[in-house]
Amino acid sequence: MIRAATLGDAPAIAGLWNAMIRETLSTFTTIEKSTAELEVLIAERSGSVFVATEGSGVVGFVTFGPFRGGPGYTATVEHTVIVAADAQASGMGRALMHAAEDAARQQGKHVMVAAISETNTAAQAFHARLGYTEVARMPEVGRKAGRWLDLVLMQKIL
């Protein structure tokens, strides 16, 4: 089931996000998210954070927010979507993305951007299946675990 995130979901979202930070090159940051930080994000982005639940637990989330500052970019958003490994290929990611895209449209947004590590080819393929197009590949703009990493930008006109 997909639903709007609540403050009570912050620990589960932190668990999913921090596992990705610690265990993968899919995000370039090494700084983990605190529950308090995610409570603020959920409160500030009301209507822009959704969770996927299975049984009694959160198995994925999506959030979107400003792509860049300034009035010329107000109709463009960037998203983060993470689904637990054991819930991938179950339709949860697709359902989360549909919820985020629908909410963005209702908020008057025009473009949604995905910034994806070159190493995350599964995410690139997932976004392509959802109609996202690669619009840029930025060589060696990220660094993690002693490696220079490319950033792939994909976008979808909503």
C-alpha positions as MATLAB code, in Angstrom:
seq = 'MIRAATLGDAPAIAGLWNAMIRETLSTFTTIEKSTAELEVLIAERSGSVFVATEGSGVVGFVTFGPFRGGPGYTATVEHTVIVAADAQASGMGRALMHAAEDAARQQGKHVMVAAISETNTAAQAFHARLGYTEVARMPEVGRKAGRWLDLVLMQKIL';
ca = [
       0.000    0.000    0.000;
       1.190    3.522   -0.792;
       0.342    6.355    1.589;
       1.582    9.764    2.670;
       4.452    9.537    5.131;
       3.875   10.464    8.764;
       6.378   11.536   11.397;
       6.194    8.006   12.787;
       7.697    6.703    9.529;
      10.946    8.638   10.020;
      12.850    5.772   11.734;
      11.969    3.307    8.953;
      12.879    5.824    6.244;
      16.186    6.473    8.040;
      16.875    2.746    8.092;
      16.341    2.402    4.348;
      18.260    5.565    3.444;
      21.172    4.888    5.799;
      21.620    1.343    4.511;
      22.000    2.795    1.017;
      24.481    5.394    2.280;
      26.582    2.801    4.144;
      26.455   -0.105    1.709;
      26.367    1.308   -1.818;
      27.797    3.841   -4.225;
      24.247    4.767   -5.264;
      24.451    7.967   -3.253;
      27.621    9.995   -3.000;
      27.076   11.122    0.592;
      28.631    9.362    3.549;
      26.616   11.271    6.155;
      23.708    9.253    7.515;
      20.232   10.724    8.015;
      18.938   11.125   11.559;
      15.359   10.399   12.534;
      15.000   14.033   13.632;
      16.255   15.277   10.254;
      13.736   13.078    8.465;
      10.909   14.224   10.737;
      11.686   17.783    9.610;
      11.767   16.677    5.959;
       8.376   14.943    6.295;
       6.873   18.014    7.987;
       8.336   20.494    5.488;
       7.477   18.422    2.426;
       3.908   17.584    3.367;
       2.316   16.005    0.296;
       5.725   15.200   -1.181;
       6.823   12.179    0.876;
       5.194    8.770    0.442;
       5.873    5.324    1.869;
       5.168    1.817    0.624;
       4.021   -0.563    3.332;
       3.777   -4.308    3.411;
       2.316   -5.985    6.453;
       3.086   -3.644    9.320;
       6.345   -2.249    7.973;
       7.659    0.387    5.590;
       9.460   -1.231    2.642;
      10.132    1.867    0.555;
       9.729    5.608    0.259;
       9.869    8.440   -2.233;
      10.294   12.153   -1.672;
      10.682   15.094   -3.984;
      11.743   18.671   -3.517;
      13.286   21.637   -5.296;
      15.771   20.857   -8.059;
      17.638   24.159   -7.720;
      17.024   27.494   -6.056;
      15.617   30.512   -7.821;
      12.278   31.359   -9.397;
      13.137   29.934  -12.802;
      13.261   26.403  -11.382;
      10.093   26.354   -9.254;
       8.316   23.929  -11.606;
      11.196   21.416  -11.563;
      11.708   18.888   -8.768;
      14.239   16.175   -7.986;
      13.283   12.952   -6.255;
      14.772   10.177   -4.160;
      13.194    6.724   -4.216;
      14.457    3.765   -2.187;
      12.886    0.324   -1.897;
      14.179   -2.414    0.412;
      16.086   -5.123   -1.466;
      13.536   -7.807   -0.595;
      10.673   -5.647   -1.923;
      12.290   -4.735   -5.247;
      10.662   -6.019   -8.449;
       7.333   -6.173   -6.585;
       5.780   -3.058   -8.122;
       6.379   -0.966   -4.989;
       8.905    1.328   -6.676;
       6.598    1.930   -9.626;
       3.665    2.643   -7.290;
       5.777    5.056   -5.236;
       6.887    6.893   -8.369;
       3.312    7.165   -9.643;
       2.267    8.657   -6.290;
       5.129   11.178   -6.399;
       4.512   12.134  -10.019;
       0.767   12.554   -9.412;
       1.437   14.726   -6.350;
       3.978   16.819   -8.266;
       1.471   17.403  -11.074;
      -1.171   18.446   -8.540;
       1.354   20.925   -7.121;
       1.870   22.422  -10.581;
       5.281   20.869  -11.212;
       6.353   20.313  -14.815;
       9.586   18.278  -14.712;
      10.870   15.574  -12.364;
      14.613   14.872  -12.282;
      16.467   11.756  -11.158;
      20.167   12.127  -10.303;
      21.568    8.587  -10.387;
      25.039    7.199   -9.748;
      26.635    5.574  -12.770;
      26.991    2.425  -10.668;
      23.238    2.125  -10.160;
      22.331    0.710  -13.553;
      19.197   -0.911  -12.099;
      17.866    2.538  -11.134;
      18.699    3.876  -14.580;
      16.768    1.025  -16.220;
      13.870    1.441  -13.754;
      13.548    5.137  -14.559;
      13.790    4.483  -18.299;
      10.863    2.043  -17.987;
       8.891    4.841  -16.320;
       9.528    7.212  -19.217;
      12.580    9.084  -17.927;
      15.188   10.097  -20.486;
      18.909   10.468  -19.858;
      19.713   14.128  -20.461;
      23.244   14.393  -19.061;
      26.151   12.354  -17.803;
      28.527   14.309  -15.619;
      31.907   12.561  -15.445;
      33.660   12.231  -12.088;
      31.544   14.762  -10.160;
      31.150   12.460   -7.145;
      33.683   10.744   -4.944;
      33.061    7.916   -2.514;
      35.072    4.943   -1.276;
      38.166    6.240   -3.050;
      36.444    6.295   -6.461;
      35.467    9.067   -8.814;
      31.866    8.556   -9.882;
      29.766    9.830  -12.761;
      26.313   11.281  -12.178;
      23.555   10.407  -14.644;
      20.724   12.931  -14.899;
      17.381   11.651  -16.149;
      14.177   13.628  -16.444;
      10.524   13.241  -17.225;
       8.133   15.918  -18.415;
       5.115   15.463  -16.197;
];
